XYZ file of C-alpha atoms in Angstrom:
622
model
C -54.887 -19.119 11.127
C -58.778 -18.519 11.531
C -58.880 -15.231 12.779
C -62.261 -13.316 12.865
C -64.148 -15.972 10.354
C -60.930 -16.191 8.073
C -61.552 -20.190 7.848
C -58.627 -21.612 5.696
C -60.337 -22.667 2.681
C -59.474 -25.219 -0.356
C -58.734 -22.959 -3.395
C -56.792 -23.692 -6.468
C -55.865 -19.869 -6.654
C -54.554 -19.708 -2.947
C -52.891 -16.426 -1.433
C -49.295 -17.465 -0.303
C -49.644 -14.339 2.039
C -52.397 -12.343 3.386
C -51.961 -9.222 5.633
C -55.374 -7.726 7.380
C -56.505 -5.376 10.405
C -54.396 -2.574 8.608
C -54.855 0.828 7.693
C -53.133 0.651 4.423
C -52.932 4.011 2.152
C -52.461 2.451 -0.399
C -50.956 5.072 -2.416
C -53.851 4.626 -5.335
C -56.090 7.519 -5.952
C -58.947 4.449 -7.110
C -58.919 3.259 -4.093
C -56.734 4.885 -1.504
C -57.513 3.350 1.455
C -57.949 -0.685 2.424
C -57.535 -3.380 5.251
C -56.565 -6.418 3.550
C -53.919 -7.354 0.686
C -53.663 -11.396 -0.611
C -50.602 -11.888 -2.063
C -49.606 -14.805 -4.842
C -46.729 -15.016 -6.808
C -44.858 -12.160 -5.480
C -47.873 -9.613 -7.099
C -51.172 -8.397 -4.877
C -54.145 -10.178 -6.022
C -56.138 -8.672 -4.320
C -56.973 -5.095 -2.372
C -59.680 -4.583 0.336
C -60.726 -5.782 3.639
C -61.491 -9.468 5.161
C -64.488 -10.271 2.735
C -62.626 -9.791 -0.475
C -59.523 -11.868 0.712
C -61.605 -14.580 2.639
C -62.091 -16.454 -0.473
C -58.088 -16.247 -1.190
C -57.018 -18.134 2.164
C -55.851 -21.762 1.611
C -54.246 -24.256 4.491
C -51.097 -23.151 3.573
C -52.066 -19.040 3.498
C -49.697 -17.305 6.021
C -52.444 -14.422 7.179
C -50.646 -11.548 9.649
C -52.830 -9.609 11.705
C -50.993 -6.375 12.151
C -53.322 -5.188 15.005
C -54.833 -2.133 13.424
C -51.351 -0.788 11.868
C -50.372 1.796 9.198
C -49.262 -0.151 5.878
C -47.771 2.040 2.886
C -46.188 0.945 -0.413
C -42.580 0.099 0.325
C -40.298 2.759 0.291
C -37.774 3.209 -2.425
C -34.686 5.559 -2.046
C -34.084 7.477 -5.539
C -30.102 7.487 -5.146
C -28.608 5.802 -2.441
C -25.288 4.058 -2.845
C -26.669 0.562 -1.756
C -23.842 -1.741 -3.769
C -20.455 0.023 -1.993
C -22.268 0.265 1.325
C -23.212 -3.297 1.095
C -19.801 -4.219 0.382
C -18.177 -2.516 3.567
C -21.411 -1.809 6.448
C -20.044 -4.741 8.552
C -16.501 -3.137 8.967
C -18.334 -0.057 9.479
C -18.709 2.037 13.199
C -22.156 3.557 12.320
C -22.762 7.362 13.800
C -25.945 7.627 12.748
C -28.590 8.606 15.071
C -25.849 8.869 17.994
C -27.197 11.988 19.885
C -23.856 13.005 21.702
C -20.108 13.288 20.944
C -19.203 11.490 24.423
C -21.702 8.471 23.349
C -19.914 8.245 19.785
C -16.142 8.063 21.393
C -17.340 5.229 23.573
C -18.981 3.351 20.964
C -15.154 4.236 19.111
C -13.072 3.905 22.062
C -15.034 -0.066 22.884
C -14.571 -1.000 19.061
C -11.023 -0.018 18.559
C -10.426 -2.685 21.869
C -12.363 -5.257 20.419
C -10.778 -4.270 16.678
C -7.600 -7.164 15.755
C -4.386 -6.252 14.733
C -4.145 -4.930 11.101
C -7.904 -3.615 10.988
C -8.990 -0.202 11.194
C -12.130 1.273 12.832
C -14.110 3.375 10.390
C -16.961 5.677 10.981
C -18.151 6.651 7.228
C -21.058 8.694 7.023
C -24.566 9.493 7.999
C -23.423 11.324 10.841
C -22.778 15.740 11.451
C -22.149 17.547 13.871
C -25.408 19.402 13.804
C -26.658 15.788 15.617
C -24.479 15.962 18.637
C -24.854 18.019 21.263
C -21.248 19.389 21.530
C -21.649 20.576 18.177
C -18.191 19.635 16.812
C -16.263 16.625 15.602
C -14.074 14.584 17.463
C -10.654 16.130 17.821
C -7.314 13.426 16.669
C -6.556 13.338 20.504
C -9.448 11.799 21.448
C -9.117 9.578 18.798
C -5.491 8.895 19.570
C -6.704 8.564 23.441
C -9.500 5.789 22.815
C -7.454 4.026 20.072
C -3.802 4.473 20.901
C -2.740 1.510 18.699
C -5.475 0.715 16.526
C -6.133 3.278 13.107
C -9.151 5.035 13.393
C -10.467 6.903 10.462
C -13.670 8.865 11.247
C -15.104 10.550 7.824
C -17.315 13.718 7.984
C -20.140 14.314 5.203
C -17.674 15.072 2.173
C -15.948 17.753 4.142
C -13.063 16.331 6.232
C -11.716 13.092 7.783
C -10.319 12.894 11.021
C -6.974 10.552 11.561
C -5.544 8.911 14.750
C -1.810 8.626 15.125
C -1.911 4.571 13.893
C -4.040 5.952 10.648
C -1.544 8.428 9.824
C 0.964 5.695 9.419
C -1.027 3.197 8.291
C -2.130 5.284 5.425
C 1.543 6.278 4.778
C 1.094 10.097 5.333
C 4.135 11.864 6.357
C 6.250 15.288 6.360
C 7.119 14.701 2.547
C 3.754 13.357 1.319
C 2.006 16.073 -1.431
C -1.043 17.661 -0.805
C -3.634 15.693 -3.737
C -5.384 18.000 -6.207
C -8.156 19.395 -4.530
C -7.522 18.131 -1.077
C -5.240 19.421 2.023
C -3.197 17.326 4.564
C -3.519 19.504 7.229
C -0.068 20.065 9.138
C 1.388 21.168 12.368
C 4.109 23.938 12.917
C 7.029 21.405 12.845
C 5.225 20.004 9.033
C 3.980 16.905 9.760
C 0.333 15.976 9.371
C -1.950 16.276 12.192
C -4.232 14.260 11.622
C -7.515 16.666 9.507
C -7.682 15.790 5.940
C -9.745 19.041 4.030
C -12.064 18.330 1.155
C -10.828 21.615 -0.717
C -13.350 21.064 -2.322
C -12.858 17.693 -3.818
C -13.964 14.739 -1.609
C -11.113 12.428 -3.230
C -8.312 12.847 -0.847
C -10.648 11.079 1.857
C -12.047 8.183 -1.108
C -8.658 7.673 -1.087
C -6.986 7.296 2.449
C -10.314 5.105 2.949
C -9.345 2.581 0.152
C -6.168 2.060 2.022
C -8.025 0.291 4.726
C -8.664 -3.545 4.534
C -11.438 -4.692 2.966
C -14.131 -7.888 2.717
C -13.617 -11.018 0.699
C -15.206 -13.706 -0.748
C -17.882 -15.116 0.978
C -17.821 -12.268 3.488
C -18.975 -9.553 0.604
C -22.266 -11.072 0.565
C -23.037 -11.522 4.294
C -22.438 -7.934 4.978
C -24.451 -6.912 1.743
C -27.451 -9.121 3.130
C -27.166 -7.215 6.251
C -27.034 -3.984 4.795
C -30.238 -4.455 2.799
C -31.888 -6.402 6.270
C -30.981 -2.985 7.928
C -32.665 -1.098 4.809
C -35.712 -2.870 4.877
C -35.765 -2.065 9.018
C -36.753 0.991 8.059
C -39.453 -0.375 5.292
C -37.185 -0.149 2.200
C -37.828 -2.218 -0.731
C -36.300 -0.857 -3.380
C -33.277 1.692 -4.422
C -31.828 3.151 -7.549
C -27.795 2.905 -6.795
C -26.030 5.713 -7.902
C -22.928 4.263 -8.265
C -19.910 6.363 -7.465
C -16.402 6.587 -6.838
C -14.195 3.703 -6.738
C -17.360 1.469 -7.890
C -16.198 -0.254 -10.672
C -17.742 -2.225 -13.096
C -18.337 -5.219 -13.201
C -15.761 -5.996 -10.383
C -17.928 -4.364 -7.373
C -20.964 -5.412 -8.500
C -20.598 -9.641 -8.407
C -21.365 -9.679 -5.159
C -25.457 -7.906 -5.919
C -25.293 -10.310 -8.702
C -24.301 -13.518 -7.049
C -27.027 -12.608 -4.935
C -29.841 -12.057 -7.282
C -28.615 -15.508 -8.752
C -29.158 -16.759 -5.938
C -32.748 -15.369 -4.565
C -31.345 -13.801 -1.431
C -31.874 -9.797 -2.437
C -34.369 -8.648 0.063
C -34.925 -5.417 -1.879
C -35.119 -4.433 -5.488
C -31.909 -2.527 -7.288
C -32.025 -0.301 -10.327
C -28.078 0.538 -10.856
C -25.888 2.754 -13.143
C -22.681 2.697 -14.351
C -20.492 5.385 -13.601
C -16.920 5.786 -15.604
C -14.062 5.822 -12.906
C -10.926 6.617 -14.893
C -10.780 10.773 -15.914
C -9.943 10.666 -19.630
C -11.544 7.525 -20.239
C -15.083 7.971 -19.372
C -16.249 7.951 -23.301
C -14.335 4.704 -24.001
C -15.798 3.251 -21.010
C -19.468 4.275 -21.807
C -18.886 2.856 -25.466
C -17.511 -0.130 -24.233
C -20.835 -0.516 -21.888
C -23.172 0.340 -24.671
C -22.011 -2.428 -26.931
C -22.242 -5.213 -24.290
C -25.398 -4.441 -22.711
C -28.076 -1.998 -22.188
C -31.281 -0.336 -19.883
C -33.362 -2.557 -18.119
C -31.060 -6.085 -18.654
C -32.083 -8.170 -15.633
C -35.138 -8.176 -13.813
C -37.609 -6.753 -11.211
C -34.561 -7.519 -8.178
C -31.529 -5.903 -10.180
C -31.502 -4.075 -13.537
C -29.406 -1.647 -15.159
C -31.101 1.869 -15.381
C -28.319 3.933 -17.017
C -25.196 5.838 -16.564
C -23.984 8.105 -14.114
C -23.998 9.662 -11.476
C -21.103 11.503 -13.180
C -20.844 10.780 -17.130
C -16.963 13.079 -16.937
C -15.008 13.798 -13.799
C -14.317 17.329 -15.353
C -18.248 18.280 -15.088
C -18.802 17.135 -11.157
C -19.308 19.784 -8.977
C -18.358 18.511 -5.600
C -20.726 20.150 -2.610
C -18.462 21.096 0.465
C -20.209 24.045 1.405
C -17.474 24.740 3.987
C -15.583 25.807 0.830
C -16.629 28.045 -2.165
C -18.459 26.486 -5.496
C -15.881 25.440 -7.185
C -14.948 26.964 -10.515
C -14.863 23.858 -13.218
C -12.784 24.543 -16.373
C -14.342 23.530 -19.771
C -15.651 20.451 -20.003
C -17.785 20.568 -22.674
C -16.382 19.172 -25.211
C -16.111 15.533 -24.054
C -19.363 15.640 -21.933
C -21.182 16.380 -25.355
C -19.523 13.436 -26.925
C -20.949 11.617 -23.986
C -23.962 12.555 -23.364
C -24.631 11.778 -27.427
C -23.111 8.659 -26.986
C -26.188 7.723 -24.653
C -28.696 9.108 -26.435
C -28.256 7.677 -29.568
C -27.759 4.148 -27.929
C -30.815 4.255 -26.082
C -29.330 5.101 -22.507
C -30.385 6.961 -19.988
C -28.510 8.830 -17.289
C -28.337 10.633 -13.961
C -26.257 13.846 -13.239
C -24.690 14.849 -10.044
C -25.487 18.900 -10.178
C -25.196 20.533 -7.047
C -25.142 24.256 -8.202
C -27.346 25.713 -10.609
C -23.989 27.111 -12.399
C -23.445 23.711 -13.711
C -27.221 22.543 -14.689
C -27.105 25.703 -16.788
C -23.697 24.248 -18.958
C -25.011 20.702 -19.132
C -28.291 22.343 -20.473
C -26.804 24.290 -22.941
C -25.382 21.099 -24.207
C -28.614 19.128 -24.667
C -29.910 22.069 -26.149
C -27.668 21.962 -28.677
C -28.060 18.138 -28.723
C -32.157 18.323 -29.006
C -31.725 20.279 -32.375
C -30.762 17.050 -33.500
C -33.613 15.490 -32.403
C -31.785 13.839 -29.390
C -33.817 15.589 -26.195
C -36.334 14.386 -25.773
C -36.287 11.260 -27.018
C -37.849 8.711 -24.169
C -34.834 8.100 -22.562
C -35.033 8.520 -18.948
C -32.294 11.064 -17.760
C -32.077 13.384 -14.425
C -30.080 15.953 -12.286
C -29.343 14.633 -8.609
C -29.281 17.171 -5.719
C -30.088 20.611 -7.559
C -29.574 22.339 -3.818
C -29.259 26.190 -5.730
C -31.466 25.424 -9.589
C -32.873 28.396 -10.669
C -36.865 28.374 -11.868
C -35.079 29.156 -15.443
C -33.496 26.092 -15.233
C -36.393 24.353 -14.109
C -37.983 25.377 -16.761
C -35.464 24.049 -19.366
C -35.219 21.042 -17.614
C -39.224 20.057 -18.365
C -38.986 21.067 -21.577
C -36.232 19.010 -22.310
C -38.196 15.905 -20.620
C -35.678 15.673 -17.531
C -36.325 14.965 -13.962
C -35.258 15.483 -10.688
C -33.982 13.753 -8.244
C -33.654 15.295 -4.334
C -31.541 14.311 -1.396
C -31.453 15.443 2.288
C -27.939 16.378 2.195
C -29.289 19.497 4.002
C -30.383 17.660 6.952
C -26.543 17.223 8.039
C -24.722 20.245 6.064
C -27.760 22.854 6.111
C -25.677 24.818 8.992
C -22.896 25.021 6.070
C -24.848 26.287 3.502
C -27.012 28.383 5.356
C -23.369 30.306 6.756
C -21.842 30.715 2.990
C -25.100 31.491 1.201
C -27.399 32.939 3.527
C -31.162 32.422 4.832
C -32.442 33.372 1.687
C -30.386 30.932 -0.500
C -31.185 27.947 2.272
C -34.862 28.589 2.256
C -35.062 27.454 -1.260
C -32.117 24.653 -1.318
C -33.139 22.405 -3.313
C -36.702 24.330 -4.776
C -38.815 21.535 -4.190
C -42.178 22.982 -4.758
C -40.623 24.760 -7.900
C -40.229 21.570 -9.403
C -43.292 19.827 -8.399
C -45.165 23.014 -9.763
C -43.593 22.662 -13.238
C -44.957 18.952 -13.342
C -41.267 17.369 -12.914
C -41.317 13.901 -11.511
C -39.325 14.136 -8.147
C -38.209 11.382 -6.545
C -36.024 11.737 -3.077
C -33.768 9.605 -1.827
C -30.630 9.999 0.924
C -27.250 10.111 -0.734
C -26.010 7.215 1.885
C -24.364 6.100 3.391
C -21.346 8.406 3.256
C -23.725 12.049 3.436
C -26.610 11.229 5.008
C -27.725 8.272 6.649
C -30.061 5.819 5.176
C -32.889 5.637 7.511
C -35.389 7.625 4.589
C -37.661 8.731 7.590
C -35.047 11.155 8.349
C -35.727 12.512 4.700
C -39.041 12.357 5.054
C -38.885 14.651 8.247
C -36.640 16.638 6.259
C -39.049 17.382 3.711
C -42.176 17.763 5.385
C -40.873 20.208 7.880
C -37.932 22.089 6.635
C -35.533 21.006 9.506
C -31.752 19.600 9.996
C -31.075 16.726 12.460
C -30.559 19.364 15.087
C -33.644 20.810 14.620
C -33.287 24.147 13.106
C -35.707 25.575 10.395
C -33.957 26.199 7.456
C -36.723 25.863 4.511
C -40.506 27.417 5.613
C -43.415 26.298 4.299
C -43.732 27.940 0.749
C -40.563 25.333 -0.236
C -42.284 22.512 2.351
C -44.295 19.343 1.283
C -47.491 17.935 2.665
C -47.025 13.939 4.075
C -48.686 12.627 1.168
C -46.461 13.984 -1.079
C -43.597 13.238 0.491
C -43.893 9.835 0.930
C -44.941 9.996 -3.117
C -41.613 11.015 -3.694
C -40.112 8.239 -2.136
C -42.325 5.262 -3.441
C -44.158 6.353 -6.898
C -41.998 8.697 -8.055
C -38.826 6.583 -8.101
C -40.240 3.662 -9.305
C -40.964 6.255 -13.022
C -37.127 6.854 -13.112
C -36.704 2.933 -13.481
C -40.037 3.200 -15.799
C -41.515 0.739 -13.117
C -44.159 3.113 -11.959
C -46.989 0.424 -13.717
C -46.120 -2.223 -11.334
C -44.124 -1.019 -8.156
C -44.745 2.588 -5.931
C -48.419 1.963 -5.266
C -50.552 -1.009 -3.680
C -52.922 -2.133 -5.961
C -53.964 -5.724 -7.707
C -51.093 -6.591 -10.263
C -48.199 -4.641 -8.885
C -44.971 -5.841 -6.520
C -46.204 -7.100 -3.026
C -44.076 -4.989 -1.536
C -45.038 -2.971 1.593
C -43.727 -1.834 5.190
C -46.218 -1.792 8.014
C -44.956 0.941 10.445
C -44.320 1.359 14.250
C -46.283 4.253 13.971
C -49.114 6.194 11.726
C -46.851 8.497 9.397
C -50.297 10.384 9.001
C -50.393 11.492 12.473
C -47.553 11.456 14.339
C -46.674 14.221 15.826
C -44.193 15.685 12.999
C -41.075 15.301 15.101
C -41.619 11.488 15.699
C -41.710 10.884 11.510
C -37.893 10.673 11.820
C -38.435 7.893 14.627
C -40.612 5.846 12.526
C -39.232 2.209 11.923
C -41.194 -0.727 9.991
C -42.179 -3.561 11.886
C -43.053 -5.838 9.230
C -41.319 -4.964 5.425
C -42.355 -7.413 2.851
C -40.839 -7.543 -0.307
C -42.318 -9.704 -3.595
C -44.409 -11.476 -1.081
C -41.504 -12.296 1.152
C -40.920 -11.006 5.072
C -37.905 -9.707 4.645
C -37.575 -8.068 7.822
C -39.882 -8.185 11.214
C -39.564 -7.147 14.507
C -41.903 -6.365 17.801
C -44.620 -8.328 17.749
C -43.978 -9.498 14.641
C -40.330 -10.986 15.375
C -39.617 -13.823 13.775
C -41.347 -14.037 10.815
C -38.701 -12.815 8.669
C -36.046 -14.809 6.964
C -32.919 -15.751 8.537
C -29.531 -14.360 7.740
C -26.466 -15.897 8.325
C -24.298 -15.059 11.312
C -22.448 -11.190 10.628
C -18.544 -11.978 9.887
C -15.697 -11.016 11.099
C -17.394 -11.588 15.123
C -15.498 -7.990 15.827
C -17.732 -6.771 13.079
C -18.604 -2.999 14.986
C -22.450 -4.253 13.333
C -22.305 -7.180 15.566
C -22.041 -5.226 18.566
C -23.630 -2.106 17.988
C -25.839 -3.028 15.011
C -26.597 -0.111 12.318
C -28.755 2.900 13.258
C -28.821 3.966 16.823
C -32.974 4.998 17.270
C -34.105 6.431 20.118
C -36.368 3.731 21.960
C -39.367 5.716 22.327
C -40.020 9.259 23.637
C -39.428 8.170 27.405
C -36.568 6.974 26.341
C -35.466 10.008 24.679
C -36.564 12.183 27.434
C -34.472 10.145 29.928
C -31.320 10.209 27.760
C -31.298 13.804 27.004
C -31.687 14.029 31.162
C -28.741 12.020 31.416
C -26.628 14.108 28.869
C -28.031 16.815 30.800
C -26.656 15.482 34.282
C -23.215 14.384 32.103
C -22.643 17.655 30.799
C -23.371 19.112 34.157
C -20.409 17.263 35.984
C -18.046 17.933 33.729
C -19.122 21.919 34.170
C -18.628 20.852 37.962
C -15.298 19.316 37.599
C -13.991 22.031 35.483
C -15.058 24.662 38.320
C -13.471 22.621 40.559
C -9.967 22.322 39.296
C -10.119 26.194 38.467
C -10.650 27.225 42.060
C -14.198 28.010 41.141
C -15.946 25.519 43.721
C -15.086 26.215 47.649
C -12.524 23.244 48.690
C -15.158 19.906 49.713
C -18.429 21.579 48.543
C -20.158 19.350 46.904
C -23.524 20.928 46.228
C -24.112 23.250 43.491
C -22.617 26.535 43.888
C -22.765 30.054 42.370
C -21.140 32.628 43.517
C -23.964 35.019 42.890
C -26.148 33.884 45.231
C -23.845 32.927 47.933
C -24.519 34.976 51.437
């Protein structure tokens, strides 16, 4: 493609892939900004602009001019659970994005008639009701309204679950059934359940009604998880640490990721942990891991990283913050034993820590562990979430040689939080700039796909300006990050909790060709619009793994998505806005929606004279 005196040339050292016309940050403070990147081998050979990759072009050099685009390192999401999601997105109604209520029941209400007989319709995360403009969830008879037949199980954040009248039954719930530990059937005045499962606080009651619902086999495992990790690299993901979690077991759930890697067909890079399921036998479960493999088995697509994101069920403190912290009982005991059985095996871990109640325990036992020598000892560990950590703890956590990892579970709960612990609390939840002060490597990442959603521009908004989905400033700028930083924390700084940082996070000669050029500049976008952002061209070890606008069709091609009632093959994954006209027009339409149902309600209460049709108010009649 001889574009602007690129003549293909015969070279034994030939670029398999050459991007130019870009403004690339390049994320390397030797060279920060470029043009051009030649790509061979999966690795960038070379960094700079159309005379240093001229000599790299061969006949066979596929060269993309991206017109003048912004090009960043591809982005990698610090804790996302990427396996389970993989194995269930294309039985999955996705919320996120969806700006109303009444445009989320229709989406429902369409699926649940195109749904067969025996299948449920699931909406499971990366949705709130701080996105929609009613401001509330979905009541059980609406749902029993658009899916009078058909189970319907819509999950919110790790707070509640809403039921139709099929779900009840299909999920065997009745007048006799107990309330779980931790967890409330909500019932009526005659004792039967209505319908609202309660986290109270523990988020296991809804894990558990979910796994009742059918699920993918064979084959069908790995188309969905190739069209989960197309949708991820959509929004210029190339990488993610999985943080495992409940009813993930090993190695059952994860044959399907490594099928795939067998096979080539991972469009983006996993780091994954291991995360004991059974309470009581999470220390027989670790040994039993320790013995048969260890860190880093596998390679640059999928590698183990650790344990975690829980080491005991007895230590997780679960965050509804529509309910009180929850008071653990000791737990000490057995979370020392494991936390020494990792260390002295070499393993590193993550911790899920929402309140700084619990970092405080689980640092008084690695205290006790490092006067043994065991902290720090090179082994990569970190807390997850850290909404309420204290500067104290902060403190301990550097000197212990921890790290942090951040989520933007805030964007979709921060109303929650900011009601039980007040402005003060919210301003500082999680203390970002605490721990970037104290020299702590953060990385951020999403929490998908049952929290948040797992478009990371959403975080990035998040971050940069202190706002929830709806808007509302809930951290100001003294807990705030610049752009630069931000988007550090989600490329560099999680590639140093997989101790990758040498060769992925950055664009530079030698690393991971891996890159997302973006439908618009990150840099200067208005600071609203950075949740908007999409990539229109997401590369990955040289590969196109995902393209779209003018770039459409230069990405690989995926197989057809299975079941055809698949709610993805309809409706596809994230709902995004079009473009600001677009948004305009369908907030004015919401507007006029909204409007007419005011009317109508006026009208059936005797509030509109009989056949007046224009609007009418009764303070300005004459």
């Amino acid at each position: 493609m001889p574009v602007g005196g690129l003549v293909p040339q015969a070279t034994d050292d030939a670029a398999e892939l050459v991007v130019r016309n870009a403004r690339i940050h390049t994320g390397d403070p030797g060279r920060p900004q470029a043009e051009a990147i030649a790509v061979r081998g999966g690795v960038i050979t070379v960094v700079g602009d159309d005379k240093d990759v001229a000599p790299h072009i061969g006949t066979a050099t596929k060269v993309v001019d991206v017109l003048g685009r912004r090009m960043v390192p591809g982005l990698n999401d610090a804790h996302l659970h990427v396996i389970r999601g993989g194995l269930n997105y294309v039985l999955e109604l996705r919320w996120d994005g969806v700006r109303t209520l009444r445009q989320a029941l229709a989406m429902l209400r369409e699926q649940a008639a195109r749904t067969p007989k025996g299948q449920w319709v699931r909406v499971v995360g990366g949705w709130s009701v701080e996105q929609f403009a009613e401001r509330r969830l979905p009541t059980v008879a609406e749902l029993n309204e658009a899916a009078p037949d058909t189970p319907v199980f819509v999950l919110h954040l790790y707070q509640s679950a809403v039921l139709n009248r099929a779900a009840l039954r299909a999920a065997g719930f009745g007048r006799d059934t107990p309330d779980p530990k931790g967890g409330q059937i909500v019932r009526g005045r005659d004792g039967e359940p209505t319908g609202l499962l309660l986290a109270a606080p523990s988020a296991l009651i809804l894990y558990s009604t979910l796994a009742k619902a059918p699920v993918l086999e064979g084959e069908d495992k790995k188309v969905s998880t190739r069209h989960f990790l197309r949708e991820l690299n959509r929004f210029g993901l190339t990488s993610a640490i999985d943080a495992a979690g409940g009813f993930q077991n090993f190695p059952d759930n994860y044959g399907t990721v490594i099928e795939l890697a067998e096979a080539g067909q991972l469009s983006l890079r996993i780091a994954y942990h291991l995360f004991p399921q059974v309470p009581g036998q999470e220390t027989a479960d670790l040994t039993r891991w320790t013995e048969t493999t260890r860190p880093e088995d596998g390679d640059e697509w999928l590698r183990l990283n650790g344990a975690g994101e829980n080491l005991t069920w007895a230590a997780a403190d679960f965050e509804n913050f529509n309910q009180p912290r929850p008071e653990l009982g000791d737990y000490e005991a057995e979370f020392e034993r494991a936390v020494r059985l990792l260390m002295e095996n070499g393993w590193g871990f993550r911790l899920h820590a929402t309140y700084d109640e619990t970092i405080r325990r689980d640092l008084a036992v690695f205290e006790k562990l490092a006067a043994e020598g065991l902290f720090p000892a090179g082994n990569r560990w970190l807390f997850d979430h850290a909404e309420t950590a204290s500067g104290e703890s902060l403190d301990r956590v550097a000197a212990l040689g921890g790290a942090m990892s951040v989520q933007n579970r805030l964007s979709f709960q921060g109303e929650a939080f900011l009601r039980r612990y007040g402005p003060g609390r919210a301003a500082d939840a999680p203390p970002v700039r605490a721990m970037l002060e104290r020299g702590l490597t953060v990385a951020a990442g999403t929490d998908a796909t049952r929290v948040s959603t797992y478009n990371p521009w959403v975080a990035l908004h998040w971050l940069v300006s202190g706002r929830n989905v709806a808007g509302l400033a809930l951290r100001p700028p003294a807990n705030q990050v610049d752009r630069d930083t931000a988007l550090r924390m989600f490329t560099l700084a999680g590639a140093r909790l997989t101790g990758e940082e040498e060769v992925k996070g950055v664009l530079r000669p030698g690393c991971y060709a891996d890159l997302a050029v973006l439908s618009d500049d990150y840099f200067t976008v208005p600071e609203p619009e950075i949740a908007h952002i999409e990539s229109l061209l997401t590369v990955t070890g040289g590969r196109i793994v995902y393209s779209a606008g003018e770039f459409a069709g230069l990405d690989e091609e995926l197989p057809p998505v299975n079941p055809d009632w698949s709610p993805v093959a309809r409706f596809g994954g994230y709902q995004a806005p079009r473009c600001a006209g677009a948004r305009q027009a369908e907030s004015l339409a919401e507007a006029v929606a909204e409007a007419e149902l005011h009317r109508t309600w006026r009208v059936e209460r005797g509030l509109f004279p009989e056949g007046f049709d224009a609007p009418f108010d009764p303070c300005f009649s004459f």
